[in-house]
Amino acid sequence: MTLRTMDLDAFRATPLTREPFEYLTVPNFLNPEACAAINRDYPKIGESGSFPVAHLSFGPAFQNLLDEMASEEFRAAFAEKFNVDLTGRPHTITVRGRCSPKDGRIHTDTKSKILTLLIYMNPEWEHSGGRLRLLKSDASLDDPIMEVPPAAGALLAFKRSDNSWHGHKPFDGERRVIQFNWVTSEGDRRVAMLRHHLSATVKRLFGKTPEQPYA
């Protein structure tokens, strides 16, 4: 499979930062033409929170991105970069379309996650809130390692660890991000998808927005 939506060469050429945890960012990971098409075909999401792709409707360009992210070439590139064995590891994909003021609290991700990939899809970002910050500790959002504006086509990837702290300042409004994780087992994948399914159902039935972590 030839990957046409993303610039894996730029990803491979980007150095991996190893301290205080392993991460990298690629500002133009998605090719501009593909990025525009994916945004046109992006799921229509009216609520905050993370939604499994199985619960969403979207167009062919977005589906093509999902197919490429599920490919062996994609898996191999990230396994090599982060020096982890992803053979047989299942993955999860969830999508956000909106952010609420409750989102963004500091956390590290659950221990079942091996790698976290965030691909941002916002055509522009002028707001001070909603910019993901990698943090030195869980003490404050104001002591960042770096800040990642959620601009269209940008990738942030990191290896989950006990100190992979991240979060963002409050924002209320449209904020598009695709969340991809390799997880430790099929059981963990099913639990994660069930949790997102139940959360999405509650939000759509009752209009309630449970507090959400990052992205």
C-alpha positions as MATLAB code, in Angstrom:
seq = 'MTLRTMDLDAFRATPLTREPFEYLTVPNFLNPEACAAINRDYPKIGESGSFPVAHLSFGPAFQNLLDEMASEEFRAAFAEKFNVDLTGRPHTITVRGRCSPKDGRIHTDTKSKILTLLIYMNPEWEHSGGRLRLLKSDASLDDPIMEVPPAAGALLAFKRSDNSWHGHKPFDGERRVIQFNWVTSEGDRRVAMLRHHLSATVKRLFGKTPEQPYA';
ca = [
       0.000    0.000    0.000;
       1.387    3.408   -0.980;
       0.651    6.042    1.639;
      -0.443    9.212   -0.152;
      -2.017   11.324    2.583;
       0.988   11.610    4.885;
       4.661   12.528    4.689;
       6.377    9.542    6.271;
       9.745   10.785    5.007;
       9.349   13.941    7.112;
       8.300   11.765   10.054;
      11.351    9.509    9.675;
      13.649   12.541    9.423;
      12.305   14.163   12.602;
      14.499   13.469   15.657;
      12.870   11.797   18.626;
      13.110   13.787   21.847;
      13.801   11.312   24.669;
      13.589   13.367   27.863;
      11.613   13.645   30.051;
       9.641   11.182   27.876;
       9.766   10.174   24.217;
       7.889   12.388   21.760;
       8.069   14.162   18.435;
       6.031   16.631   16.402;
       5.725   16.958   12.622;
       3.951   20.217   11.684;
       2.950   19.179    8.122;
       2.560   15.448    8.544;
      -0.472   15.371    6.250;
       0.046   16.516    2.690;
      -1.786   19.846    2.120;
      -4.003   18.592   -0.713;
      -4.964   15.464    1.208;
      -5.472   17.508    4.371;
      -8.000   19.773    2.624;
      -9.906   16.752    1.287;
      -9.912   15.043    4.695;
     -11.277   18.190    6.310;
     -14.082   18.335    3.728;
     -14.934   14.708    4.554;
     -14.426   15.055    8.315;
     -17.256   13.689   10.511;
     -19.890   16.193   11.612;
     -19.647   16.212   15.422;
     -21.841   18.530   17.475;
     -20.796   17.449   20.970;
     -17.531   17.509   22.871;
     -15.749   14.263   23.683;
     -14.053   11.423   21.795;
     -16.143    9.318   19.411;
     -15.188    5.913   17.940;
     -15.070    6.084   14.149;
     -17.604    3.233   13.976;
     -20.227    5.655   15.337;
     -19.558    8.393   12.799;
     -20.364    9.185    9.187;
     -17.682   10.636    6.918;
     -16.513   10.842    3.331;
     -14.002    8.857    1.248;
     -10.942   11.040    1.910;
     -11.348   10.552    5.644;
     -11.816    6.800    5.124;
      -8.636    6.707    3.055;
      -6.706    8.265    5.955;
      -8.102    5.629    8.328;
      -7.071    2.862    5.924;
      -3.525    4.215    5.688;
      -3.252    4.492    9.474;
      -4.227    0.812    9.722;
      -1.503   -0.217    7.237;
       1.623   -2.201    7.985;
       3.854    0.573    6.593;
       2.379    3.056    9.064;
       2.822    0.619   11.955;
       6.398   -0.207   10.959;
       7.422    3.459   10.763;
       6.266    4.183   14.304;
       7.642    0.920   15.692;
      11.063    1.776   14.285;
      11.030    5.405   15.426;
      10.023    4.609   19.005;
      11.878    1.281   19.132;
       8.819   -0.680   20.253;
       7.485   -3.993   19.000;
       3.959   -3.346   17.725;
       3.549   -6.776   16.136;
       0.033   -7.995   16.820;
      -0.870   -4.937   18.876;
      -4.392   -3.690   18.203;
      -5.169   -0.018   17.744;
      -7.987    2.380   18.515;
      -9.104    5.454   16.570;
     -11.355    8.108   18.043;
     -12.287   11.520   16.710;
     -13.075   14.855   18.311;
     -14.943   17.715   16.720;
     -15.594   20.048   19.613;
     -13.968   21.030   22.900;
     -15.676   22.069   26.121;
     -14.234   24.114   29.008;
     -14.083   20.863   31.022;
     -11.583   19.276   28.614;
      -7.811   19.350   28.861;
      -7.021   18.372   32.430;
      -3.460   17.161   33.081;
      -2.896   13.398   32.757;
      -0.496   10.791   31.319;
      -2.883    8.450   29.384;
      -3.955    5.027   30.604;
      -1.336    2.311   31.059;
      -2.951    0.177   28.345;
      -1.788    2.683   25.699;
       1.624    2.111   24.127;
       1.858    5.039   21.708;
      -0.457    8.020   21.381;
      -0.767    9.827   18.041;
      -2.730   13.037   17.638;
      -3.389   14.491   14.187;
      -4.914   17.958   14.265;
      -7.287   19.113   11.554;
      -8.132   22.746   12.362;
      -7.533   25.010    9.319;
      -6.193   27.726   11.604;
      -5.823   28.342   15.318;
      -5.807   31.845   16.800;
      -6.919   30.922   20.320;
      -4.693   30.841   23.390;
      -6.656   27.897   24.814;
      -6.810   24.406   23.327;
      -3.078   24.235   22.549;
      -1.801   20.925   23.871;
       1.115   21.286   26.272;
       3.622   18.583   27.097;
       4.488   19.137   30.741;
       7.346   18.618   33.164;
       4.975   17.461   35.919;
       1.331   17.297   36.883;
       1.661   20.427   39.009;
       0.751   23.109   36.484;
      -0.087   23.836   32.865;
       2.259   26.826   33.162;
       5.466   24.762   33.259;
       5.483   23.267   29.743;
       8.140   21.402   27.818;
       6.480   22.594   24.628;
       3.130   23.678   23.214;
       1.512   22.252   20.079;
      -0.945   24.477   18.188;
      -3.701   22.205   16.797;
      -3.174   23.340   13.191;
      -4.287   21.296   10.195;
      -2.057   18.351    9.350;
       0.136   18.551   12.457;
       1.177   15.327   14.211;
       2.122   14.866   17.840;
       3.237   11.365   18.841;
       4.538   10.171   22.191;
       5.290    6.996   24.087;
       3.061    6.631   27.090;
       4.942    6.600   30.411;
       4.291    7.409   34.053;
       5.544   10.962   33.436;
       4.086   11.664   29.978;
       2.089   14.585   31.408;
       0.026   16.695   29.040;
      -3.035   18.897   28.974;
      -4.307   22.186   27.639;
      -5.912   25.398   28.793;
      -9.690   25.725   28.427;
     -11.339   26.258   25.076;
     -15.000   26.101   24.059;
     -15.767   25.495   20.398;
     -14.820   23.501   17.315;
     -11.515   21.686   17.686;
     -10.780   18.794   15.345;
      -8.361   16.036   16.271;
      -7.913   12.385   15.297;
      -6.649   10.229   18.169;
      -4.826    6.988   17.340;
      -3.417    4.568   19.915;
      -1.694    1.231   19.818;
      -2.781   -0.639   22.938;
      -1.455   -3.629   24.820;
      -4.181   -6.193   24.068;
      -7.459   -6.861   22.298;
      -9.184   -6.846   25.685;
      -7.861   -3.334   26.356;
      -9.049   -2.248   22.901;
     -12.563   -3.542   23.584;
     -12.692   -1.851   27.001;
     -11.564    1.475   25.533;
     -14.117    1.323   22.718;
     -16.898    0.345   25.116;
     -16.038    3.287   27.357;
     -16.119    5.713   24.430;
     -19.352    4.145   23.140;
     -21.108    4.554   26.495;
     -19.814    8.115   26.886;
     -20.982    9.058   23.386;
     -24.416    7.527   24.012;
     -24.879    9.460   27.268;
     -23.862   12.731   25.637;
     -26.169   12.277   22.674;
     -29.163   11.144   24.750;
     -28.908   13.574   27.644;
     -26.634   16.350   26.423;
     -24.244   15.802   29.316;
     -20.520   16.260   28.814;
     -18.357   14.286   31.261;
     -15.000   15.841   32.008;
     -12.534   14.759   29.341;
      -8.750   14.628   29.370;
      -6.519   15.928   26.627;
      -6.074   15.971   22.929;
];
